[in-house]
CSV table of C-alpha atoms in Angstrom, one decimal:
chain,number,residue,atom,x,y,z
F,1,UNK,CA,142.3,106.4,101.3
F,2,UNK,CA,143.7,108.3,104.2
F,3,UNK,CA,142.5,106.8,107.5
F,4,UNK,CA,141.2,109.1,110.2
F,5,UNK,CA,142.7,108.9,113.7
F,6,UNK,CA,140.2,108.0,116.3
F,7,UNK,CA,140.1,110.0,119.5
F,8,UNK,CA,138.1,109.1,122.6
F,9,UNK,CA,137.4,112.3,124.5
F,10,UNK,CA,136.1,112.2,128.1
F,11,UNK,CA,134.9,115.6,129.3
F,12,UNK,CA,132.1,116.4,131.8
F,13,UNK,CA,131.5,120.0,130.8
F,14,UNK,CA,129.0,119.7,127.9
F,15,UNK,CA,130.0,122.9,126.2
F,16,UNK,CA,133.7,122.1,126.3
F,17,UNK,CA,133.1,118.6,125.1
F,18,UNK,CA,131.0,119.7,122.2
F,19,UNK,CA,133.4,122.5,121.2
F,20,UNK,CA,136.4,120.3,121.5
F,21,UNK,CA,134.9,117.5,119.4
F,22,UNK,CA,133.7,120.0,116.8
F,23,UNK,CA,137.2,121.5,116.7
F,24,UNK,CA,138.9,118.2,116.4
F,25,UNK,CA,136.5,116.9,113.8
F,26,UNK,CA,137.2,120.1,111.8
F,27,UNK,CA,140.9,119.2,112.1
F,28,UNK,CA,140.1,115.8,110.5
F,29,UNK,CA,139.9,113.5,113.5
F,30,UNK,CA,137.2,111.0,114.3
F,31,UNK,CA,136.0,111.9,117.8
F,32,UNK,CA,133.9,110.0,120.3
F,33,UNK,CA,132.7,112.1,123.2
F,34,UNK,CA,131.9,110.6,126.6
F,35,UNK,CA,130.6,112.6,129.5
F,36,UNK,CA,132.1,110.6,132.2
F,37,UNK,CA,134.8,108.0,132.9
F,38,UNK,CA,132.3,105.1,133.1
F,39,UNK,CA,130.9,105.7,129.6
F,40,UNK,CA,134.5,106.3,128.4
F,41,UNK,CA,135.7,102.9,129.7
F,42,UNK,CA,132.7,101.2,128.1
F,43,UNK,CA,133.5,102.9,124.8
F,44,UNK,CA,137.2,101.8,125.2
F,45,UNK,CA,136.1,98.2,125.6
F,46,UNK,CA,133.9,98.3,122.6
F,47,UNK,CA,136.2,99.9,120.1
F,48,UNK,CA,139.9,100.8,119.7
F,49,UNK,CA,141.2,104.3,119.7
F,50,UNK,CA,144.4,106.0,118.8
F,51,UNK,CA,144.2,108.5,121.5
F,52,UNK,CA,142.4,108.8,124.8
F,53,UNK,CA,142.1,112.3,126.2
F,54,UNK,CA,140.5,113.3,129.4
F,55,UNK,CA,140.7,116.3,131.6
L,1,UNK,CA,152.3,115.3,162.8
L,2,UNK,CA,154.4,117.6,160.8
L,3,UNK,CA,156.2,120.2,162.9
L,4,UNK,CA,156.2,123.5,161.0
L,5,UNK,CA,158.4,126.4,161.8
L,6,UNK,CA,155.5,128.4,163.2
L,7,UNK,CA,154.5,125.5,165.5
L,8,UNK,CA,158.1,125.3,166.7
L,9,UNK,CA,158.1,129.0,167.5
L,10,UNK,CA,154.9,128.7,169.3
L,11,UNK,CA,156.1,125.7,171.3
L,12,UNK,CA,159.4,127.4,172.2
L,13,UNK,CA,157.8,130.7,173.2
L,14,UNK,CA,155.1,128.9,175.3
L,15,UNK,CA,157.9,127.0,177.1
L,16,UNK,CA,159.9,130.1,177.7
L,17,UNK,CA,156.9,131.9,179.0
L,18,UNK,CA,156.1,129.0,181.4
L,19,UNK,CA,159.7,129.0,182.7
L,20,UNK,CA,159.6,132.7,183.2
L,21,UNK,CA,156.3,132.3,185.1
L,22,UNK,CA,157.8,129.6,187.3
L,23,UNK,CA,160.9,131.7,188.0
L,24,UNK,CA,158.8,134.7,188.8
L,25,UNK,CA,156.6,132.7,191.3
L,26,UNK,CA,159.8,131.3,192.8
L,27,UNK,CA,161.2,134.7,193.2
L,28,UNK,CA,158.1,135.9,195.0
L,29,UNK,CA,158.2,132.9,197.4
L,30,UNK,CA,161.9,133.5,198.0
L,31,UNK,CA,161.3,137.1,198.7
L,32,UNK,CA,158.5,136.2,201.1
L,33,UNK,CA,160.9,133.8,202.9
L,34,UNK,CA,163.6,136.4,203.2
L,35,UNK,CA,161.2,139.0,204.5
L,36,UNK,CA,160.0,136.6,207.1
L,37,UNK,CA,163.5,135.7,208.2
L,38,UNK,CA,164.3,139.4,208.4
L,39,UNK,CA,161.2,139.9,210.5
L,40,UNK,CA,162.2,137.1,212.9
L,41,UNK,CA,165.7,138.5,213.1
L,42,UNK,CA,164.4,141.9,214.0
L,43,UNK,CA,162.0,140.6,216.6
L,44,UNK,CA,164.8,138.6,218.2
L,45,UNK,CA,167.2,141.5,218.2
L,46,UNK,CA,164.6,143.7,219.8
L,47,UNK,CA,164.0,141.0,222.5
L,48,UNK,CA,167.7,140.5,223.1
L,49,UNK,CA,168.4,144.2,223.4
L,50,UNK,CA,165.5,144.7,225.8
L,51,UNK,CA,166.7,141.8,227.9
L,52,UNK,CA,170.3,143.2,227.9
L,53,UNK,CA,169.0,146.6,228.9
L,54,UNK,CA,167.1,145.0,231.7
L,55,UNK,CA,170.1,143.1,232.9
L,56,UNK,CA,172.1,146.4,233.0
L,57,UNK,CA,169.4,147.9,235.2
L,58,UNK,CA,170.2,146.3,238.5
L,59,UNK,CA,167.5,148.1,240.4
L,60,UNK,CA,164.8,146.6,238.3
L,61,UNK,CA,166.5,143.2,238.4
L,62,UNK,CA,166.3,143.1,242.1
L,63,UNK,CA,162.7,144.1,242.1
L,64,UNK,CA,161.9,141.4,239.6
L,65,UNK,CA,163.5,138.8,241.9
L,66,UNK,CA,160.6,139.3,244.1
L,67,UNK,CA,158.0,139.2,241.4
L,68,UNK,CA,156.9,141.0,238.3
L,69,UNK,CA,154.5,143.9,239.0
L,70,UNK,CA,152.9,146.7,237.0
L,71,UNK,CA,156.0,148.9,237.4
L,72,UNK,CA,158.3,146.3,236.0
L,73,UNK,CA,156.0,145.6,233.1
L,74,UNK,CA,155.9,149.3,232.4
L,75,UNK,CA,159.6,149.5,232.4
L,76,UNK,CA,159.9,146.5,230.0
L,77,UNK,CA,157.3,148.0,227.8
L,78,UNK,CA,159.1,151.4,227.5
L,79,UNK,CA,162.3,149.5,226.6
L,80,UNK,CA,160.4,147.6,223.9
L,81,UNK,CA,159.0,150.7,222.5
L,82,UNK,CA,162.4,152.3,222.3
L,83,UNK,CA,164.1,149.4,220.6
L,84,UNK,CA,161.2,148.8,218.2
L,85,UNK,CA,161.4,152.4,217.1
L,86,UNK,CA,165.2,152.1,216.9
L,87,UNK,CA,164.9,149.2,214.4
L,88,UNK,CA,162.1,150.8,212.5
L,89,UNK,CA,159.8,148.0,213.5
L,90,UNK,CA,156.6,149.7,214.7
L,91,UNK,CA,153.6,147.5,215.0
L,92,UNK,CA,151.1,146.2,217.6
L,93,UNK,CA,152.5,143.8,220.2
L,94,UNK,CA,151.9,142.3,223.6
L,95,UNK,CA,154.4,140.9,226.0
L,96,UNK,CA,154.5,138.4,228.8
L,97,UNK,CA,156.9,137.5,231.5
L,98,UNK,CA,156.4,133.9,232.5
L,99,UNK,CA,157.9,130.6,233.5
L,100,UNK,CA,159.7,128.8,230.8
L,101,UNK,CA,157.9,125.8,229.3
L,102,UNK,CA,160.0,122.6,229.5
L,103,UNK,CA,160.2,121.9,225.8
L,104,UNK,CA,162.0,125.1,224.8
L,105,UNK,CA,165.8,124.5,224.7
L,106,UNK,CA,167.4,127.4,222.9
L,107,UNK,CA,168.1,130.8,224.3
L,108,UNK,CA,166.0,132.6,221.7
L,109,UNK,CA,163.4,130.9,219.6
L,110,UNK,CA,160.1,131.5,217.9
L,111,UNK,CA,157.3,129.2,217.2
L,112,UNK,CA,154.0,129.6,215.5
L,113,UNK,CA,152.0,126.5,215.6
L,114,UNK,CA,148.7,127.9,214.4
L,115,UNK,CA,148.4,130.3,211.5
L,116,UNK,CA,145.8,132.5,213.3
L,117,UNK,CA,147.7,132.8,216.5
L,118,UNK,CA,150.1,135.7,216.9
L,119,UNK,CA,153.8,135.1,216.1
L,120,UNK,CA,155.6,134.5,219.4
L,121,UNK,CA,159.2,135.2,220.2
L,122,UNK,CA,160.7,134.4,223.6
L,123,UNK,CA,163.9,135.2,225.3
L,124,UNK,CA,165.4,133.6,228.4
L,125,UNK,CA,165.7,136.0,231.3
L,126,UNK,CA,168.5,134.2,233.2
L,127,UNK,CA,170.8,137.3,233.0
L,128,UNK,CA,168.1,139.4,234.6
L,129,UNK,CA,166.5,137.1,237.2
L,130,UNK,CA,168.6,134.7,239.0
L,131,UNK,CA,165.8,132.3,239.4
L,132,UNK,CA,165.9,129.8,236.6
L,133,UNK,CA,163.2,129.4,234.0
L,134,UNK,CA,161.9,132.9,233.5
L,135,UNK,CA,161.4,134.2,230.1
L,136,UNK,CA,160.2,137.2,228.3
L,137,UNK,CA,157.7,136.7,225.5
L,138,UNK,CA,156.9,139.0,222.7
L,139,UNK,CA,153.7,138.4,220.8
L,140,UNK,CA,153.2,140.0,217.4
L,141,UNK,CA,149.8,139.4,216.0
L,142,UNK,CA,150.4,141.4,212.8
L,143,UNK,CA,153.4,139.5,211.5
L,144,UNK,CA,151.7,138.3,208.3
L,145,UNK,CA,150.1,141.6,207.7
L,146,UNK,CA,153.5,143.3,208.1
L,147,UNK,CA,155.1,141.0,205.6
L,148,UNK,CA,152.3,141.3,203.1
L,149,UNK,CA,152.4,145.1,203.4
L,150,UNK,CA,156.1,145.1,202.7
L,151,UNK,CA,155.7,142.8,199.7
L,152,UNK,CA,152.4,144.2,198.5
L,153,UNK,CA,153.3,146.6,195.7
L,154,UNK,CA,155.9,144.2,194.2
L,155,UNK,CA,153.6,141.3,194.4
L,156,UNK,CA,150.7,143.2,192.8
L,157,UNK,CA,152.8,144.6,190.0
L,158,UNK,CA,154.2,141.1,189.2
L,159,UNK,CA,150.8,139.5,189.1
L,160,UNK,CA,149.4,142.3,186.8
L,161,UNK,CA,152.3,142.2,184.5
L,162,UNK,CA,152.2,138.4,184.3
L,163,UNK,CA,148.5,138.5,183.5
L,164,UNK,CA,149.1,141.1,180.8
L,165,UNK,CA,151.9,139.1,179.2
L,166,UNK,CA,149.8,135.9,179.3
L,167,UNK,CA,146.7,137.7,177.8
L,168,UNK,CA,148.7,139.3,175.0
L,169,UNK,CA,150.5,136.0,174.3
L,170,UNK,CA,147.2,134.2,174.1
L,171,UNK,CA,145.7,137.0,171.8
L,172,UNK,CA,148.7,136.9,169.5
L,173,UNK,CA,148.6,133.2,169.3
L,174,UNK,CA,144.9,133.2,168.4
L,175,UNK,CA,145.3,135.8,165.7
L,176,UNK,CA,148.3,134.0,164.3
L,177,UNK,CA,146.4,130.8,164.1
L,178,UNK,CA,143.3,132.4,162.5
L,179,UNK,CA,145.5,134.3,160.0
L,180,UNK,CA,147.2,131.1,159.1
L,181,UNK,CA,143.9,129.3,158.6
L,182,UNK,CA,142.6,132.1,156.5
L,183,UNK,CA,145.7,132.1,154.3
L,184,UNK,CA,145.3,128.4,153.8
L,185,UNK,CA,141.7,128.8,152.8
L,186,UNK,CA,142.5,131.7,150.5
L,187,UNK,CA,145.0,129.4,148.8
L,188,UNK,CA,142.3,126.8,148.3
L,189,UNK,CA,140.0,129.5,147.1
L,190,UNK,CA,142.4,130.7,144.5
L,191,UNK,CA,143.0,127.1,143.3
L,192,UNK,CA,139.3,126.6,143.0
L,193,UNK,CA,138.7,129.9,141.3
L,194,UNK,CA,141.3,129.3,138.6
L,195,UNK,CA,139.8,126.0,137.9
L,196,UNK,CA,136.2,127.4,137.8
L,197,UNK,CA,137.3,130.2,135.5
L,198,UNK,CA,139.4,128.1,133.2
L,199,UNK,CA,136.6,126.1,131.6
L,200,UNK,CA,134.5,129.1,130.5
L,201,UNK,CA,137.6,130.9,129.3
L,202,UNK,CA,138.7,127.8,127.3
L,203,UNK,CA,135.2,127.4,125.9
L,204,UNK,CA,135.0,131.0,124.7
L,205,UNK,CA,138.4,130.8,123.1
L,206,UNK,CA,137.6,127.5,121.5
L,207,UNK,CA,134.3,128.7,120.0
L,208,UNK,CA,136.1,131.8,118.7
L,209,UNK,CA,138.8,129.6,117.1
L,210,UNK,CA,136.3,127.3,115.4
L,211,UNK,CA,134.4,130.3,114.0
L,212,UNK,CA,137.6,131.8,112.6
L,213,UNK,CA,138.6,128.5,111.0
L,214,UNK,CA,135.4,127.3,109.4
L,215,UNK,CA,133.6,129.0,106.7
L,216,UNK,CA,130.2,129.7,108.2
L,217,UNK,CA,128.8,132.0,105.6
L,218,UNK,CA,126.1,129.6,104.7
L,219,UNK,CA,125.6,128.1,108.1
L,220,UNK,CA,123.6,130.6,110.1
L,221,UNK,CA,122.5,127.8,112.5
L,222,UNK,CA,126.1,127.0,113.5
L,223,UNK,CA,127.0,130.6,114.0
L,224,UNK,CA,124.1,130.9,116.2
L,225,UNK,CA,125.0,127.8,118.2
L,226,UNK,CA,128.6,129.0,118.8
L,227,UNK,CA,127.4,132.5,119.8
L,228,UNK,CA,125.0,130.9,122.2
L,229,UNK,CA,127.8,128.9,123.8
L,230,UNK,CA,130.0,132.1,124.1
L,231,UNK,CA,127.2,134.0,125.7
L,232,UNK,CA,126.4,131.1,128.0
L,233,UNK,CA,130.0,130.8,129.2
L,234,UNK,CA,130.2,134.5,129.6
L,235,UNK,CA,127.2,134.3,131.8
L,236,UNK,CA,128.8,131.7,133.9
L,237,UNK,CA,131.9,133.8,134.4
L,238,UNK,CA,129.8,136.8,135.3
L,239,UNK,CA,127.9,134.8,137.9
L,240,UNK,CA,131.1,133.5,139.4
L,241,UNK,CA,132.5,137.0,139.6
L,242,UNK,CA,129.3,138.3,141.2
L,243,UNK,CA,129.4,135.5,143.8
L,244,UNK,CA,132.8,136.4,144.9
L,245,UNK,CA,132.1,140.1,144.9
L,246,UNK,CA,128.9,139.8,146.8
L,247,UNK,CA,130.5,137.8,149.6
L,248,UNK,CA,133.4,140.2,149.8
L,249,UNK,CA,130.8,143.0,150.0
L,250,UNK,CA,128.8,141.2,152.6
L,251,UNK,CA,132.0,140.7,154.6
L,252,UNK,CA,132.6,144.4,154.6
L,253,UNK,CA,129.0,144.9,155.6
L,254,UNK,CA,128.2,146.7,152.4
L,255,UNK,CA,125.1,144.6,151.5
L,256,UNK,CA,122.1,146.1,153.1
L,257,UNK,CA,119.5,143.8,154.3
L,258,UNK,CA,116.1,145.0,153.3
L,259,UNK,CA,113.7,143.5,155.7
L,260,UNK,CA,110.0,143.1,154.7
L,261,UNK,CA,107.2,140.9,155.9
L,262,UNK,CA,107.8,137.4,154.6
L,263,UNK,CA,106.1,134.0,154.6
L,264,UNK,CA,108.9,131.5,155.0
L,265,UNK,CA,106.9,128.8,153.3
L,266,UNK,CA,106.6,131.1,150.3
L,267,UNK,CA,110.4,131.6,150.3
L,268,UNK,CA,110.9,127.8,150.3
L,269,UNK,CA,108.6,127.2,147.4
L,270,UNK,CA,110.2,130.1,145.5
L,271,UNK,CA,113.6,128.5,146.1
L,272,UNK,CA,112.4,125.1,144.8
L,273,UNK,CA,110.8,126.8,141.8
L,274,UNK,CA,114.0,128.4,140.8
L,275,UNK,CA,115.9,125.1,141.1
L,276,UNK,CA,113.4,123.2,139.0
L,277,UNK,CA,115.7,122.6,136.1
L,278,UNK,CA,118.5,121.3,138.3
L,279,UNK,CA,116.1,119.0,140.2
L,280,UNK,CA,114.6,117.6,137.0
L,281,UNK,CA,118.1,117.2,135.5
L,282,UNK,CA,119.2,115.0,138.4
L,283,UNK,CA,115.8,113.3,138.7
L,284,UNK,CA,115.7,114.4,142.3
L,285,UNK,CA,112.8,113.9,144.7
L,286,UNK,CA,111.9,116.6,147.2
L,287,UNK,CA,109.7,115.6,150.0
L,288,UNK,CA,108.0,118.5,151.8
L,289,UNK,CA,106.6,118.4,155.3
L,290,UNK,CA,105.8,122.0,156.1
L,291,UNK,CA,104.2,121.7,159.5
L,292,UNK,CA,105.1,125.2,160.9
L,293,UNK,CA,102.1,127.4,161.7
L,294,UNK,CA,103.9,130.5,162.5
L,295,UNK,CA,105.7,131.3,159.3
L,296,UNK,CA,105.7,135.1,159.1
L,297,UNK,CA,108.9,137.0,159.8
L,298,UNK,CA,110.7,140.1,158.9
L,299,UNK,CA,113.6,139.4,156.5
L,300,UNK,CA,115.3,140.1,153.2
L,301,UNK,CA,113.5,138.1,150.6
L,302,UNK,CA,116.3,137.9,148.0
L,303,UNK,CA,119.0,136.8,150.5
L,304,UNK,CA,116.8,134.3,152.3
L,305,UNK,CA,115.6,132.7,149.1
L,306,UNK,CA,119.2,132.6,148.0
L,307,UNK,CA,120.3,130.9,151.2
L,308,UNK,CA,117.5,128.2,150.9
L,309,UNK,CA,118.3,127.8,147.2
L,310,UNK,CA,122.0,127.3,148.1
L,311,UNK,CA,121.2,124.6,150.7
L,312,UNK,CA,118.9,122.7,148.3
L,313,UNK,CA,121.5,123.1,145.6
L,314,UNK,CA,124.2,121.6,147.9
L,315,UNK,CA,121.9,118.7,148.7
L,316,UNK,CA,121.5,118.1,144.9
L,317,UNK,CA,125.2,118.4,144.2
L,318,UNK,CA,126.4,116.2,147.0
L,319,UNK,CA,124.0,113.3,146.4
L,320,UNK,CA,125.0,110.2,144.5
L,321,UNK,CA,122.4,109.0,142.0
L,322,UNK,CA,118.9,110.5,142.3
L,323,UNK,CA,118.9,113.0,145.1
L,324,UNK,CA,116.3,112.5,147.8
L,325,UNK,CA,115.8,115.7,149.7
L,326,UNK,CA,113.6,116.1,152.8
L,327,UNK,CA,112.4,119.6,153.6
L,328,UNK,CA,110.7,120.1,156.9
L,329,UNK,CA,109.5,123.1,158.9
L,330,UNK,CA,108.2,123.3,162.4
L,331,UNK,CA,107.7,125.8,165.2
L,332,UNK,CA,109.6,125.8,168.4
L,333,UNK,CA,108.4,128.5,170.8
L,334,UNK,CA,108.6,131.7,168.7
L,335,UNK,CA,111.1,130.2,166.2
L,336,UNK,CA,110.6,128.5,162.9
L,337,UNK,CA,112.9,125.6,162.4
L,338,UNK,CA,113.7,124.6,158.8
L,339,UNK,CA,115.5,121.3,158.2
L,340,UNK,CA,116.9,120.4,154.9
L,341,UNK,CA,118.2,116.9,154.8
L,342,UNK,CA,119.6,114.7,152.1
L,343,UNK,CA,120.8,111.1,151.8
L,344,UNK,CA,124.0,112.2,150.1
L,345,UNK,CA,127.7,111.7,150.7
L,346,UNK,CA,127.6,113.5,154.1
L,347,UNK,CA,130.4,115.3,155.8
L,348,UNK,CA,133.1,113.8,158.0
L,349,UNK,CA,133.1,114.8,161.7
L,350,UNK,CA,136.4,116.7,161.5
L,351,UNK,CA,135.2,119.0,158.7
L,352,UNK,CA,131.7,119.7,160.1
L,353,UNK,CA,132.7,122.8,162.0
L,354,UNK,CA,134.8,124.1,159.1
L,355,UNK,CA,132.3,123.9,156.4
L,356,UNK,CA,130.9,127.3,157.4
L,357,UNK,CA,134.3,128.9,157.1
L,358,UNK,CA,134.9,131.1,154.1
L,359,UNK,CA,136.7,129.3,151.3
L,360,UNK,CA,136.7,126.0,153.0
L,361,UNK,CA,135.8,123.0,150.9
L,362,UNK,CA,135.9,119.4,152.1
L,363,UNK,CA,139.1,118.1,150.7
L,364,UNK,CA,138.6,115.7,147.8
L,365,UNK,CA,142.2,115.7,146.7
L,366,UNK,CA,142.6,117.1,143.2
L,367,UNK,CA,139.2,116.0,142.0
L,368,UNK,CA,136.9,118.8,141.1
L,369,UNK,CA,133.8,116.8,140.5
L,370,UNK,CA,131.5,119.4,142.1
L,371,UNK,CA,132.0,123.0,141.3
L,372,UNK,CA,132.1,125.7,143.9
L,373,UNK,CA,134.3,128.2,145.7
L,374,UNK,CA,133.6,127.2,149.2
L,375,UNK,CA,131.6,130.4,149.8
L,376,UNK,CA,128.1,129.1,149.8
L,377,UNK,CA,127.8,128.0,153.4
L,378,UNK,CA,129.7,131.0,154.6
L,379,UNK,CA,127.2,133.2,152.8
L,380,UNK,CA,124.2,131.3,154.2
L,381,UNK,CA,125.6,131.5,157.7
L,382,UNK,CA,126.2,135.2,157.3
L,383,UNK,CA,122.7,135.8,156.0
L,384,UNK,CA,121.0,133.7,158.7
L,385,UNK,CA,123.1,135.5,161.4
L,386,UNK,CA,122.1,138.9,160.0
L,387,UNK,CA,118.5,137.8,160.6
L,388,UNK,CA,119.3,136.8,164.1
L,389,UNK,CA,119.0,133.1,163.5
L,390,UNK,CA,121.3,130.1,163.7
L,391,UNK,CA,122.3,127.3,161.4
L,392,UNK,CA,123.5,123.9,162.5
L,393,UNK,CA,124.7,120.8,160.8
L,394,UNK,CA,124.2,117.1,161.6
L,395,UNK,CA,126.0,114.7,159.3
L,396,UNK,CA,127.7,111.4,159.0
L,397,UNK,CA,130.1,110.3,156.3
L,398,UNK,CA,128.1,108.5,153.5
L,399,UNK,CA,124.9,109.0,155.5
L,400,UNK,CA,123.6,112.3,154.4
L,401,UNK,CA,123.6,115.8,155.8
L,402,UNK,CA,121.0,117.7,157.7
L,403,UNK,CA,121.0,121.5,157.9
L,404,UNK,CA,118.9,123.0,160.6
L,405,UNK,CA,118.0,126.7,160.4
L,406,UNK,CA,116.3,128.5,163.3
L,407,UNK,CA,114.7,131.9,162.7
L,408,UNK,CA,112.6,134.1,164.9
L,409,UNK,CA,109.1,134.6,163.7
L,410,UNK,CA,107.0,137.6,164.5
L,411,UNK,CA,106.1,137.0,168.1
L,412,UNK,CA,102.7,138.6,168.2
L,413,UNK,CA,101.3,136.1,165.7
L,414,UNK,CA,99.0,133.5,167.3
């Protein structure tokens, strides 16, 4: 089974966050969206990710 | 402090100007001294020539041995007149022939111990009168006047020219500094604008790309969702463009203010109503204390509501956690005073004056955590000023900000 790459996406603009995660999910990634750095760092401590992207 | 090229130029030219000023003043003083020396010289020459002429006139000399009478004085006076005219030295004078005072040593001298006393020149008469200790005194009360008159035109032109140069230098400096500031702010503004415009543009592009990629034929709901996002982002762009355009128009004086009878409390509640979503979103608390009794004034409803809206919006934006905003009105004489205070992040002292400048934003480094162009407060100030009012700011870093608007109410209201 092909494993999905996991991406943690931190983006404060709700539309951009939703669109980016939709886009990336369509590309076959597993995306976790966080709306600020605090939530993102919490998510980072709870699970492991292959890529952490923030703007 | 970093020394830029412009600062260096300003420094050098100020220094040069100062030196030129000092040199010019020095020249003036030197000229005055030379003029005075020339004056003294002339007075002494006139005296000496008169005394020589007296000495040559033996008949008068013999008479003077006996004592100086009216005839002799007349003789001396006519000699004086002649020599003064000869040396182009016409002015009021008086003369005395008297016994020499013991302290004067030299043959010719002048002394002028009190500024208001006439300039006094004396010449020993030992060639004329064999009796020792007689001297001829020439008193010139208009010495200063004479020198001033001679120097007048030059002095006046120098002073006027110096003043003009100083004034122009100051004006040039001021406009240079303000231009520089404006260009800095314009840079900030451009940076801000690109950032503000980037997100909506990216979002629209992204939504388009997703719609192209995915097969949405059977998913009307999703098509609708993305279309909504595109429209929403488009709206944001439009609003931003309008904001910039409206301030530019206001700056050029193209926005007419339509004044109507207004109730300021109504304006405030309208403003709060239109910000309802933002306030609820942030779980903000607005405390109102509308104590003003004279609330009617003539003003532009849209712009005033906008201004109040902007201020409340700022208070919401620059508060950490749940915003706590205090809105207060009161009357002071014929004015209504509106205070909008928050417990937010506040503004440092050094930036407090600048926040009303166009394009100025309190520097936060490269963090764009709060959106804006730095036009809001400039717009508010402009609007308030167009209504003949004032806006002031009291703030402390990390201790909230307080904006105080003062507007004239209709005076005849009791």
